[in-house]
Short mmCIF file of C-alpha atoms and ligand atoms in Angstrom, two decimals:
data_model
loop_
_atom_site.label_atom_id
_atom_site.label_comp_id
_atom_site.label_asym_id
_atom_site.label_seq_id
_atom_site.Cartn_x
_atom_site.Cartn_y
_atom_site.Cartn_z
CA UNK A 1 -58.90 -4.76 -23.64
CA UNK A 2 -55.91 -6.64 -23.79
CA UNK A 3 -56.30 -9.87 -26.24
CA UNK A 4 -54.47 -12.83 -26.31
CA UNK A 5 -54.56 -14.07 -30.21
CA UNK A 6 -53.02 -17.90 -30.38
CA UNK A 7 -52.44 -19.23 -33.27
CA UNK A 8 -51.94 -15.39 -34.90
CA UNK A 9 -49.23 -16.31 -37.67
CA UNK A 10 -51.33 -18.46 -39.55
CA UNK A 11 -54.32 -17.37 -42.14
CA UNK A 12 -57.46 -16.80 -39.95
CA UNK A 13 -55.18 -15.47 -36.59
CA UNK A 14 -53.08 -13.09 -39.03
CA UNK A 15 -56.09 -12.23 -41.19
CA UNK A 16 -57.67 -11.29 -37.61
CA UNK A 17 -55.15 -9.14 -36.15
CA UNK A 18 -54.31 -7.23 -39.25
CA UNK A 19 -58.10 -6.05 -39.45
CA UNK A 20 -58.13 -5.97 -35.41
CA UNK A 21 -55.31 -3.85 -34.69
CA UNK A 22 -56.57 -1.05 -36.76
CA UNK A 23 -60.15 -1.43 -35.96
CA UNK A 24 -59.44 -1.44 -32.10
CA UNK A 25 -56.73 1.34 -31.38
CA UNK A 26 -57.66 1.09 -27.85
CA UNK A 27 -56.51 -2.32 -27.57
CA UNK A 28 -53.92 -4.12 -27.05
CA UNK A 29 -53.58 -7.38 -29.16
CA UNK A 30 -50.67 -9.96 -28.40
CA UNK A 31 -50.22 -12.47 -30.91
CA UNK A 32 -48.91 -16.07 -29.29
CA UNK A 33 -47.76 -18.72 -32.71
CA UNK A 34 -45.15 -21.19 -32.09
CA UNK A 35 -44.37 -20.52 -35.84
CA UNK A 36 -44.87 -24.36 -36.98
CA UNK A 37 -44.71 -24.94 -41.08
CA UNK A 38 -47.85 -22.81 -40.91
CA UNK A 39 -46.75 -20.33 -39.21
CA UNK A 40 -45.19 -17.07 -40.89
CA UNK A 41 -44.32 -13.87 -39.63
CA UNK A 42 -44.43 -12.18 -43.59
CA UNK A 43 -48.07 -12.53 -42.49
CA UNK A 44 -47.65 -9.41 -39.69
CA UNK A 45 -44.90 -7.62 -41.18
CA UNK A 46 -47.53 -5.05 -42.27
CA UNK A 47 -48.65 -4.56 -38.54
CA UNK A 48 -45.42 -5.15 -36.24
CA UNK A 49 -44.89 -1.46 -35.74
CA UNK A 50 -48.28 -0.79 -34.23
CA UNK A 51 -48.35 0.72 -31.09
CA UNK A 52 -51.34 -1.58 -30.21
CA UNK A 53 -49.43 -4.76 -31.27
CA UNK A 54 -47.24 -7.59 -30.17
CA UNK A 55 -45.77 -10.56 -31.10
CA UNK A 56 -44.11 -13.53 -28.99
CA UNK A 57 -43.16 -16.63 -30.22
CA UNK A 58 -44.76 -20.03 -28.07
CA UNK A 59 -45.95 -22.65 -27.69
CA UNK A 60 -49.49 -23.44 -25.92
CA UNK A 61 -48.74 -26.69 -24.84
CA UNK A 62 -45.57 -25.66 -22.90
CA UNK A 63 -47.87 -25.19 -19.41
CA UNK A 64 -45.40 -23.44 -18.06
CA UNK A 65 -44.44 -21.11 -20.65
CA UNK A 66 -48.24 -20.68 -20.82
CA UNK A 67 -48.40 -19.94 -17.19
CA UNK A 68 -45.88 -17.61 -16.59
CA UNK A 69 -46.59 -15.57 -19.41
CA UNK A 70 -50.49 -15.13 -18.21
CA UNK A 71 -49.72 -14.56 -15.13
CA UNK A 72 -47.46 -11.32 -16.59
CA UNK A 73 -49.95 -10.31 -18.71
CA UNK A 74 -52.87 -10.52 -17.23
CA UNK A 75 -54.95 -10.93 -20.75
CA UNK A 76 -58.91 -9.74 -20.29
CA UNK A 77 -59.69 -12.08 -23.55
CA UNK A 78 -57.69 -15.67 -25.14
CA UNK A 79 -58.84 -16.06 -28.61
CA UNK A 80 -57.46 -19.38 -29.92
CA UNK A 81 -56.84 -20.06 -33.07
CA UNK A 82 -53.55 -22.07 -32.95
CA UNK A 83 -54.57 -26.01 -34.11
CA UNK A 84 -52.59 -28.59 -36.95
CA UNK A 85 -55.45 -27.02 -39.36
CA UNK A 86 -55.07 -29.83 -42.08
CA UNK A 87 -56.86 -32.98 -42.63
CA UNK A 88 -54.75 -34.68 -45.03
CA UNK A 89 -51.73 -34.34 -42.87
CA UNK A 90 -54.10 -35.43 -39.71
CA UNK A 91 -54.43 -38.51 -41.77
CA UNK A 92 -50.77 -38.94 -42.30
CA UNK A 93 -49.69 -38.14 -38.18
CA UNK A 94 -52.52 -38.27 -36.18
CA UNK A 95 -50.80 -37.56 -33.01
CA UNK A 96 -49.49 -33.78 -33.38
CA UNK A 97 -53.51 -33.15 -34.01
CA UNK A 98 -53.86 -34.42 -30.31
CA UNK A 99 -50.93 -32.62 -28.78
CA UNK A 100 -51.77 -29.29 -30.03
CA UNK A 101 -55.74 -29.11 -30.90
CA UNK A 102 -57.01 -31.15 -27.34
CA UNK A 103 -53.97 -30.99 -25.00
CA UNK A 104 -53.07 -27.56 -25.55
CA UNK A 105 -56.54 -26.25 -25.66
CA UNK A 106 -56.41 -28.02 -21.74
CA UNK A 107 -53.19 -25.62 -20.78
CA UNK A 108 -55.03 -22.67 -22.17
CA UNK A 109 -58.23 -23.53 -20.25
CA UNK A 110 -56.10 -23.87 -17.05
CA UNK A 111 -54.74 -21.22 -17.56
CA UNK A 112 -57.58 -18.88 -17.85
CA UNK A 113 -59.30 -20.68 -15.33
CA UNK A 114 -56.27 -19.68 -12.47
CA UNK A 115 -55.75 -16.37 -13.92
CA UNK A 116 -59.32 -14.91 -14.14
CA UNK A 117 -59.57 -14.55 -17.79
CA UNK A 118 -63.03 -12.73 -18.51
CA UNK A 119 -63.35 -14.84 -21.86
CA UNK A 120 -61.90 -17.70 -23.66
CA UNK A 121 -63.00 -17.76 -27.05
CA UNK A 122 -62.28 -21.48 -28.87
CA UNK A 123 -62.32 -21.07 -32.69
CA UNK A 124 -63.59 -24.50 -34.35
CA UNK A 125 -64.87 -25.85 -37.55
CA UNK A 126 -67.87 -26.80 -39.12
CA UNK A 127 -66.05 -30.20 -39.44
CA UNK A 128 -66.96 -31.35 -36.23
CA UNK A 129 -70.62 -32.14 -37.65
CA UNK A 130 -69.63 -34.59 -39.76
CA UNK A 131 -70.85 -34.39 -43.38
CA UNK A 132 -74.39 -33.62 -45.12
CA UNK A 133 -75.51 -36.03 -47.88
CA UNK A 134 -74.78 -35.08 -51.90
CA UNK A 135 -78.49 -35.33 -52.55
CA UNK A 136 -80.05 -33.01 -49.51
CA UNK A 137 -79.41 -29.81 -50.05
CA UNK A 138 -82.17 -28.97 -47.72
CA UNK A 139 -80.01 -30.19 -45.06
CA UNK A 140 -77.79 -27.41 -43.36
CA UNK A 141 -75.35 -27.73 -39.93
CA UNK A 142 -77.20 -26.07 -37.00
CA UNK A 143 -75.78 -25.98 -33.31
CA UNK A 144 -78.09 -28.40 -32.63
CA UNK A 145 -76.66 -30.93 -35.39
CA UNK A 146 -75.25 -33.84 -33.41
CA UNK A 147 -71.06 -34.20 -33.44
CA UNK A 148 -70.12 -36.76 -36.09
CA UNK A 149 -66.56 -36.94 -36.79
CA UNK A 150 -64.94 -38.39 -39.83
CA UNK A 151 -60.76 -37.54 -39.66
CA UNK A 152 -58.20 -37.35 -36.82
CA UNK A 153 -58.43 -33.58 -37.19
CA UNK A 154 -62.28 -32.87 -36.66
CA UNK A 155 -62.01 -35.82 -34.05
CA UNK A 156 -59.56 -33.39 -32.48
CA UNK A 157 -61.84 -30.44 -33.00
CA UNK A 158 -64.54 -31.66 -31.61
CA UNK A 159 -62.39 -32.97 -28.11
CA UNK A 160 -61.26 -29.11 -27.60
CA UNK A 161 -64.93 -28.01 -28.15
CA UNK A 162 -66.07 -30.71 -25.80
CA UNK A 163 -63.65 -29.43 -23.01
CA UNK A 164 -64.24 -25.88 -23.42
CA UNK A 165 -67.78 -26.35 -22.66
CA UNK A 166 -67.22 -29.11 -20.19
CA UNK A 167 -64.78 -26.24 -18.52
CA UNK A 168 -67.70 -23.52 -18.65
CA UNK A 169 -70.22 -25.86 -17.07
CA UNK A 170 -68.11 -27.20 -14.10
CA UNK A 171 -65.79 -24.79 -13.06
CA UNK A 172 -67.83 -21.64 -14.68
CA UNK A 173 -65.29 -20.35 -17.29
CA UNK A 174 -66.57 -17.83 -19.08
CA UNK A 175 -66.19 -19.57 -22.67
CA UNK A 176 -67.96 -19.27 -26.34
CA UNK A 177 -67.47 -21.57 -29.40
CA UNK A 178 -67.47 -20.52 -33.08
CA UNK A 179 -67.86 -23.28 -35.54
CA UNK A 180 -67.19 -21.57 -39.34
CA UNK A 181 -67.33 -23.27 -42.82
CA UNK A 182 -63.93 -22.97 -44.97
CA UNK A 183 -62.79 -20.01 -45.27
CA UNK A 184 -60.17 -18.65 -48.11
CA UNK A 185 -58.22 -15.34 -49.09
CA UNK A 186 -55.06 -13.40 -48.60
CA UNK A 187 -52.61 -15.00 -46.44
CA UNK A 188 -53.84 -18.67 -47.37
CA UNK A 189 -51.09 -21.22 -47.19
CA UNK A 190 -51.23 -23.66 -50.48
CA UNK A 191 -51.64 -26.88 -49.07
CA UNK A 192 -55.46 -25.73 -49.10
CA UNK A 193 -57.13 -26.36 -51.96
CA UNK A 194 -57.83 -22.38 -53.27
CA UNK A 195 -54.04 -21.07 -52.93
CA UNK A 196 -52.87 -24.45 -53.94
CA UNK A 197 -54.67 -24.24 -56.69
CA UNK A 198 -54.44 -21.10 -57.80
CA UNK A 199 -50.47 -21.61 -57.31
CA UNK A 200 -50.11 -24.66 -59.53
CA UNK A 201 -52.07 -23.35 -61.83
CA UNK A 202 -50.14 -19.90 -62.51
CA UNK A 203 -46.60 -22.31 -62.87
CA UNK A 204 -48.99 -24.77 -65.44
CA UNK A 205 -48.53 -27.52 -63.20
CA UNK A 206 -51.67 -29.98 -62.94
CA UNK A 207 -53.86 -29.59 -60.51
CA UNK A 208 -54.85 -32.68 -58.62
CA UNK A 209 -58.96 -32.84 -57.78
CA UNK A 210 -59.71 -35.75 -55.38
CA UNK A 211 -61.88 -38.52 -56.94
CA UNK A 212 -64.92 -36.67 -58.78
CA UNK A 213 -64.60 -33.53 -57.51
CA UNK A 214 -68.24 -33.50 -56.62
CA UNK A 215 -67.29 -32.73 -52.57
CA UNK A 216 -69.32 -29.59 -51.34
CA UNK A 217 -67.97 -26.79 -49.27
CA UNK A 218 -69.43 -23.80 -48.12
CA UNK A 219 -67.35 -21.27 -48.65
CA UNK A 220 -66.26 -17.67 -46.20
CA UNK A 221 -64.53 -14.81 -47.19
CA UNK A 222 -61.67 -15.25 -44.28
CA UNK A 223 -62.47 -11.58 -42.71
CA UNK A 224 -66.23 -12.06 -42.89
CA UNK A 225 -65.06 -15.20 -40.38
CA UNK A 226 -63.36 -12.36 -38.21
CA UNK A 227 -66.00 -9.89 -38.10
CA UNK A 228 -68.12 -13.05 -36.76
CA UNK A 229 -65.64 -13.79 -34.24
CA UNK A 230 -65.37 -10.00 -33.06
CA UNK A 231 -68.94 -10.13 -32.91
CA UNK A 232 -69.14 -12.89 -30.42
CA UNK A 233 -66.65 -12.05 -28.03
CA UNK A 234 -67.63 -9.03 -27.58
CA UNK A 235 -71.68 -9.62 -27.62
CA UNK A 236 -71.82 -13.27 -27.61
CA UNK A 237 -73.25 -15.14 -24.81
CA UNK A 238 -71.36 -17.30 -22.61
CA UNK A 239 -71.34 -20.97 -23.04
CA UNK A 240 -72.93 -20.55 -26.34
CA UNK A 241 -71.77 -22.31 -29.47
CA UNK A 242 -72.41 -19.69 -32.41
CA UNK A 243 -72.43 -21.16 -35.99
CA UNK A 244 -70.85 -18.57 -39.13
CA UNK A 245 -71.26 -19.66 -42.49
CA UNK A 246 -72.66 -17.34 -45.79
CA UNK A 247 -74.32 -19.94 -47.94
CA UNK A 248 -71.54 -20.33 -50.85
CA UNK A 249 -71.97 -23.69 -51.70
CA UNK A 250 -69.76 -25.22 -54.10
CA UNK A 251 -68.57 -28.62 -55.29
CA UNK A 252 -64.30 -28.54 -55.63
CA UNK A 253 -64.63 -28.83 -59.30
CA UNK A 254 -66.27 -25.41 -59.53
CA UNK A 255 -63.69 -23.70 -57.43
CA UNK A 256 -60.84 -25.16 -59.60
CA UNK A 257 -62.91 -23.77 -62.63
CA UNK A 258 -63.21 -20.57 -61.79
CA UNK A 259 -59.69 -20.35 -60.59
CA UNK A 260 -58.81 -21.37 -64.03
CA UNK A 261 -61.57 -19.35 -65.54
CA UNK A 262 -60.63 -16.24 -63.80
CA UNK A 263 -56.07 -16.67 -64.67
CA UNK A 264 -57.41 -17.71 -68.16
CA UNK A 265 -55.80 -20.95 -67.75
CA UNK A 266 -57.01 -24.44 -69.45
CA UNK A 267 -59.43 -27.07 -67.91
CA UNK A 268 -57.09 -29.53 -69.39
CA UNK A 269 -54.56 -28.88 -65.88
CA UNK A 270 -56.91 -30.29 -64.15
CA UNK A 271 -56.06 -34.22 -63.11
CA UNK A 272 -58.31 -36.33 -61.22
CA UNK A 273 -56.53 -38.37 -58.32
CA UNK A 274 -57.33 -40.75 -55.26
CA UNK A 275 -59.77 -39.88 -53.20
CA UNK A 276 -58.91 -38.88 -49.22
CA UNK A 277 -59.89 -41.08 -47.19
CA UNK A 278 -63.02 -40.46 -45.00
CA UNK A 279 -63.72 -37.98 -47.77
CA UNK A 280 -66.41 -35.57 -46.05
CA UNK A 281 -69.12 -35.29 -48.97
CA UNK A 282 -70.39 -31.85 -48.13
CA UNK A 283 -70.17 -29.18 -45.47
CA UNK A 284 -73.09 -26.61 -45.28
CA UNK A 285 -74.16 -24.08 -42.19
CA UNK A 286 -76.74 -22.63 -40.81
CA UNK A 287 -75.88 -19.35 -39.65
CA UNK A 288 -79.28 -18.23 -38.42
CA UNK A 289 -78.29 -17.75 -35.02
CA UNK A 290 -75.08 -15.21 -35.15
CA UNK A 291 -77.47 -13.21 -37.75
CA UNK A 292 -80.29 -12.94 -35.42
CA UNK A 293 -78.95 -12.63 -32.14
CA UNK A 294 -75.59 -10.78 -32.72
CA UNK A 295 -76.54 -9.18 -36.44
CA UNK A 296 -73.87 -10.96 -38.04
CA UNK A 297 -73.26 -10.44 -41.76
CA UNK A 298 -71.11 -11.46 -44.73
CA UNK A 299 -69.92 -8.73 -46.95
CA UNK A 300 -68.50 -10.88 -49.73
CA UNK A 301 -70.10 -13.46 -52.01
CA UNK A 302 -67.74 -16.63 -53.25
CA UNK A 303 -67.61 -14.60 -56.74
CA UNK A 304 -66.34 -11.34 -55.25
CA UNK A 305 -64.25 -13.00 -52.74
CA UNK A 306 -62.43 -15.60 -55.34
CA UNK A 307 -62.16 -12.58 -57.31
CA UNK A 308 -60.28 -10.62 -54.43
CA UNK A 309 -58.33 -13.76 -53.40
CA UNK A 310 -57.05 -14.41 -57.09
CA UNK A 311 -55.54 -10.49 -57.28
CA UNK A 312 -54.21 -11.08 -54.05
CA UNK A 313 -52.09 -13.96 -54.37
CA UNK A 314 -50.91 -12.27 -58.41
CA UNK A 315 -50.16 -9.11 -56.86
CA UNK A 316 -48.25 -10.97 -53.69
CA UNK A 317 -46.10 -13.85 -55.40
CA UNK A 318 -43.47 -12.84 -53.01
CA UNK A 319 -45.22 -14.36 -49.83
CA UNK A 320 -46.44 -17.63 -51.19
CA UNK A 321 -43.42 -18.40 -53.41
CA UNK A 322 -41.26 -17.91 -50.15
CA UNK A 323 -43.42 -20.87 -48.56
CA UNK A 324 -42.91 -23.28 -52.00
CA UNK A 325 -39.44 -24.16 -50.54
CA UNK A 326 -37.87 -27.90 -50.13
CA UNK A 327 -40.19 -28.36 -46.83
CA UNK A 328 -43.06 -27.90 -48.72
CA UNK A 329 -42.25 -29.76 -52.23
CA UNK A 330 -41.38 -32.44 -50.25
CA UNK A 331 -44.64 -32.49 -48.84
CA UNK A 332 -45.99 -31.96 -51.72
CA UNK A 333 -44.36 -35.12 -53.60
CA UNK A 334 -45.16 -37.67 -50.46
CA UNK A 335 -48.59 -36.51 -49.94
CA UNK A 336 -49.37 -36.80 -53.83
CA UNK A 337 -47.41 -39.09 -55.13
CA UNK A 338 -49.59 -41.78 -52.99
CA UNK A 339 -52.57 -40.17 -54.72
CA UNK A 340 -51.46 -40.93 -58.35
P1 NAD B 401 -53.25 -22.39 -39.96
O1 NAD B 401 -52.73 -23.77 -40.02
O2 NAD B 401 -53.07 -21.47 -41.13
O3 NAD B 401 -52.64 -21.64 -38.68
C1 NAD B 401 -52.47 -22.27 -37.45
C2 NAD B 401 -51.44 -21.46 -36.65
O4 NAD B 401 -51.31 -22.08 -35.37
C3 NAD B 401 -50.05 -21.43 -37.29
O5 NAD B 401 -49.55 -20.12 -37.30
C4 NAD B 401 -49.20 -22.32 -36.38
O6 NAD B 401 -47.84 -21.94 -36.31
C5 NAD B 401 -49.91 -22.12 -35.05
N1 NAD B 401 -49.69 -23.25 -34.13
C6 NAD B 401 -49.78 -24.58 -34.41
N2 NAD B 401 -49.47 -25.31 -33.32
C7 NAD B 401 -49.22 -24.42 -32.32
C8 NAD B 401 -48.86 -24.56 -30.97
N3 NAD B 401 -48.70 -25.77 -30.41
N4 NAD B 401 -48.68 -23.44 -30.22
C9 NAD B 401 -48.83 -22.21 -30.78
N5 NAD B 401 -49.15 -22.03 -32.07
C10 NAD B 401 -49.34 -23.11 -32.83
O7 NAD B 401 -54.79 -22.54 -39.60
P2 NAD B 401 -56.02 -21.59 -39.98
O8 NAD B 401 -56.60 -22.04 -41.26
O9 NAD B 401 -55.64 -20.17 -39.79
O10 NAD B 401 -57.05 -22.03 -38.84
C11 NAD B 401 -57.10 -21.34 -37.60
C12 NAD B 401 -58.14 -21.98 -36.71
O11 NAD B 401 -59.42 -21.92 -37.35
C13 NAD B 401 -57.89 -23.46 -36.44
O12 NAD B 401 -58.23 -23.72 -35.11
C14 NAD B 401 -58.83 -24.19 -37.39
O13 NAD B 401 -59.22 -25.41 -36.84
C15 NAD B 401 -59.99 -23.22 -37.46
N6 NAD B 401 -60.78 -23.20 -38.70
C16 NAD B 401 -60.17 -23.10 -39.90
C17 NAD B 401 -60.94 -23.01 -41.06
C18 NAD B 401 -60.32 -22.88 -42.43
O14 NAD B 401 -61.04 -22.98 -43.42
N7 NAD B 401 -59.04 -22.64 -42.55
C19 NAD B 401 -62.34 -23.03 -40.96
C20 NAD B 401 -62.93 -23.16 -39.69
C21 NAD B 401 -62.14 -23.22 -38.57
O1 DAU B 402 -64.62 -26.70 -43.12
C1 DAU B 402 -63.65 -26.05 -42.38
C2 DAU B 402 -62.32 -26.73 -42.60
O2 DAU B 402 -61.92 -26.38 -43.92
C3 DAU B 402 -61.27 -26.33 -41.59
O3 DAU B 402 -61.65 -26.76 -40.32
C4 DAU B 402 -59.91 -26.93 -41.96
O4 DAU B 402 -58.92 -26.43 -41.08
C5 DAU B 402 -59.57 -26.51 -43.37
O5 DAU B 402 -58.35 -27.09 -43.77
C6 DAU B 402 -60.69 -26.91 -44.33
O6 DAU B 402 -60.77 -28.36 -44.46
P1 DAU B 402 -61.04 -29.07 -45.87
O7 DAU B 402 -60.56 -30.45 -45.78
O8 DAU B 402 -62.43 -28.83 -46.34
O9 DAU B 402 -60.07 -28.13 -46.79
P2 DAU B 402 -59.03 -28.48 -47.94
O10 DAU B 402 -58.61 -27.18 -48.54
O11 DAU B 402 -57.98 -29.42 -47.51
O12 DAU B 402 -59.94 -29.24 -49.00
C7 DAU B 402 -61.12 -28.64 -49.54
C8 DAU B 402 -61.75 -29.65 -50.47
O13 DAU B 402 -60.89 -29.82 -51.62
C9 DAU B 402 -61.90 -31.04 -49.87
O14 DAU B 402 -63.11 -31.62 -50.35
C10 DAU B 402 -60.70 -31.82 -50.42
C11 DAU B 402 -60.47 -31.18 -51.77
N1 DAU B 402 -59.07 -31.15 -52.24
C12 DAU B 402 -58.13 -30.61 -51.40
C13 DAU B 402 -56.81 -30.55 -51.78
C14 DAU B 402 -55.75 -29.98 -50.86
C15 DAU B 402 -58.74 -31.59 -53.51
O15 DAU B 402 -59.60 -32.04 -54.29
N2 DAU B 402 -57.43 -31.52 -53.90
C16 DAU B 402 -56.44 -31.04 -53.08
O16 DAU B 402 -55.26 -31.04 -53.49
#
């Protein structure tokens, strides 16, 4: 098969082709990224000499671009996983989140609509439910949960969902939908909460925790996600939405904890600082029906995996401390100082 990976220089796409490139031998997987802030080729240095791998910079909302390079290439499979991935900065510029996550999800689905393309895989977020009360934690995201969006980003989530199943039932794409919890581990960039965490913490610097820190997310190992998406475009059925989540429920302040817990680092780093607005209370799936139809499984546990993440990013400094540059502190300093 020859698979079209979008989005394949960030954390999930890069986490995906590193496993997929040696899993698959066979086939042949061409990574698309228009290498925005989140973008990094470090990511694939480890796998740009295999034979079975490519990588070309792009841009999915270029239709043309888009166009010519399907019609070359003639892809049997588009996973997409290129999308502004982060709320607070869909808070500060709403528009880019529309550009990229709905309008260039639309030149992707034209594109596999006019050149045959035998799946088109749309990689979402467990965002696009909304949230789940504090005090029901009987309550769990199913595919049937109704979407309820609370920022710009799962607003724009939600839109390319809408349209790739809206293109399935009118014109008969052959589409499937994965909606996953938040993931973490190697290749994490550190505007997320884990690697920014665990970043700030190793240089002492405090680490801000909006409002309570009493938020819930449910937490994935980032190649248990993978394995989930593998599953489902090669077994999944079409049109189906397919939810992946592991049960890892934690509030932010227990992350941050056991970040500090585990670099033996003091709870006194830890700062409390404005809330975000819209705050999403908690996030929690039901993954019932990827286990039972397609036999999906996590491997890792939130201990194990933190565990694994933490040695990662100690025994990598290189790749994160490359990404701490001016672009990013200056980030850093708007999108906090406001917070203070
Ligand atoms: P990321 O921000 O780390 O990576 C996104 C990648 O897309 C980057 O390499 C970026 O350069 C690329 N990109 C952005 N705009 C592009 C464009 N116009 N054309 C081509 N490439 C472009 O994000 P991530 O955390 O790896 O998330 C990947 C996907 O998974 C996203 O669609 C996100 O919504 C979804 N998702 C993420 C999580 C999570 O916890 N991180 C959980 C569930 C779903
Ligand atoms: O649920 C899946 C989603 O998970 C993905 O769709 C998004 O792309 C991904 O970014 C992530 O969204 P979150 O908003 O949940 O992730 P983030 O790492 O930004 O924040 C996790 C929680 O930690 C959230 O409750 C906000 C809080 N937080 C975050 C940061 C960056 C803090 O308390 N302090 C921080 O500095």
């Amino acid at each position: 098969m020859k698979i079209l990976v979008t989005g394949g220089a960030g954390f999930i796409g890069g986490n995906y082709a590193i496993v997929m490139t040696e899993r698959y031998p066979e086939d042949e997987i061409v990574v698309l990224d228009a290498l925005t802030y989140a973008g990094n080729l470090e990511t694939l240095a480890g796998i740009q000499d295999r034979p079975n791998f490519r990588f070309i910079k792009g841009d999915i909302r270029d239709r043309a671009f888009i166009f010519d390079l399907f019609e070359k290439e003639n892809f049997d499979v588009v996973i997409n996983f290129a999308a502004e991935s982060h709320v607070d900065r869909s808070i500060e510029n709403p528009g880019i989140f529309l550009e990229t996550n709905v309008m260039g999800v639309q030149v992707l689905l034209d594109a596999c609509r006019k050149y045959g393309v035998g799946r088109y895989h749309q990689v979402s977020t467990d965002e696009v439910y909304g949230d789940l009360p504090l005090d029901r934690p009987d309550l769990l995201f199913t595919e049937e949960t109704p979407i309820h969006t609370s920022s710009p980003y799962s607003a724009s989530k939600a839109s390319a969902d809408l349209l790739t199943l809206a293109y399935h039932r009118t014109f008969g794409l052959p589409v499937t939908v994965s909606r996953c919890s938040n993931n973490y581990g190697p290749y994490h960039f550190p505007e997320k909460l884990i690697p920014l965490m665990i970043s700030r913490a190793l240089a002492d610097e405090s680490l801000p925790v909006y409002g309570e820190g009493l938020n819930v997310r449910d937490w994935l190992y980032v190649t248990d996600h993978c394995n989930a998406i593998d599953l489902i475009v090669r077994k999944g059925r079409v049109g189906e939405v397919y939810n992946i989540g592991g049960h890892n429920e934690r509030t932010n302040l227990e992350v941050v904890k056991t970040i500090l817990k585990q670099l033996g680092k003091p709870e006194s780093l830890i700062h409390f600082v404005k809330d975000r607005p819209g705050h999403d209370l908690r996030y929690a799936m039901d993954p019932t029906k990827i286990e039972t139809e397609l036999g999906w499984k996590p491997e890792y546990d939130f201990d194990t995996g933190i565990r694994k993440t933490i040695e990662w990013y100690l025994e990598n400094k290189d790749w994160w401390q490359h990404i701490l540059n001016g672009e990013y502190r200056e980030y850093y300093d708007r999108m906090y100082k406001e917070r203070q």
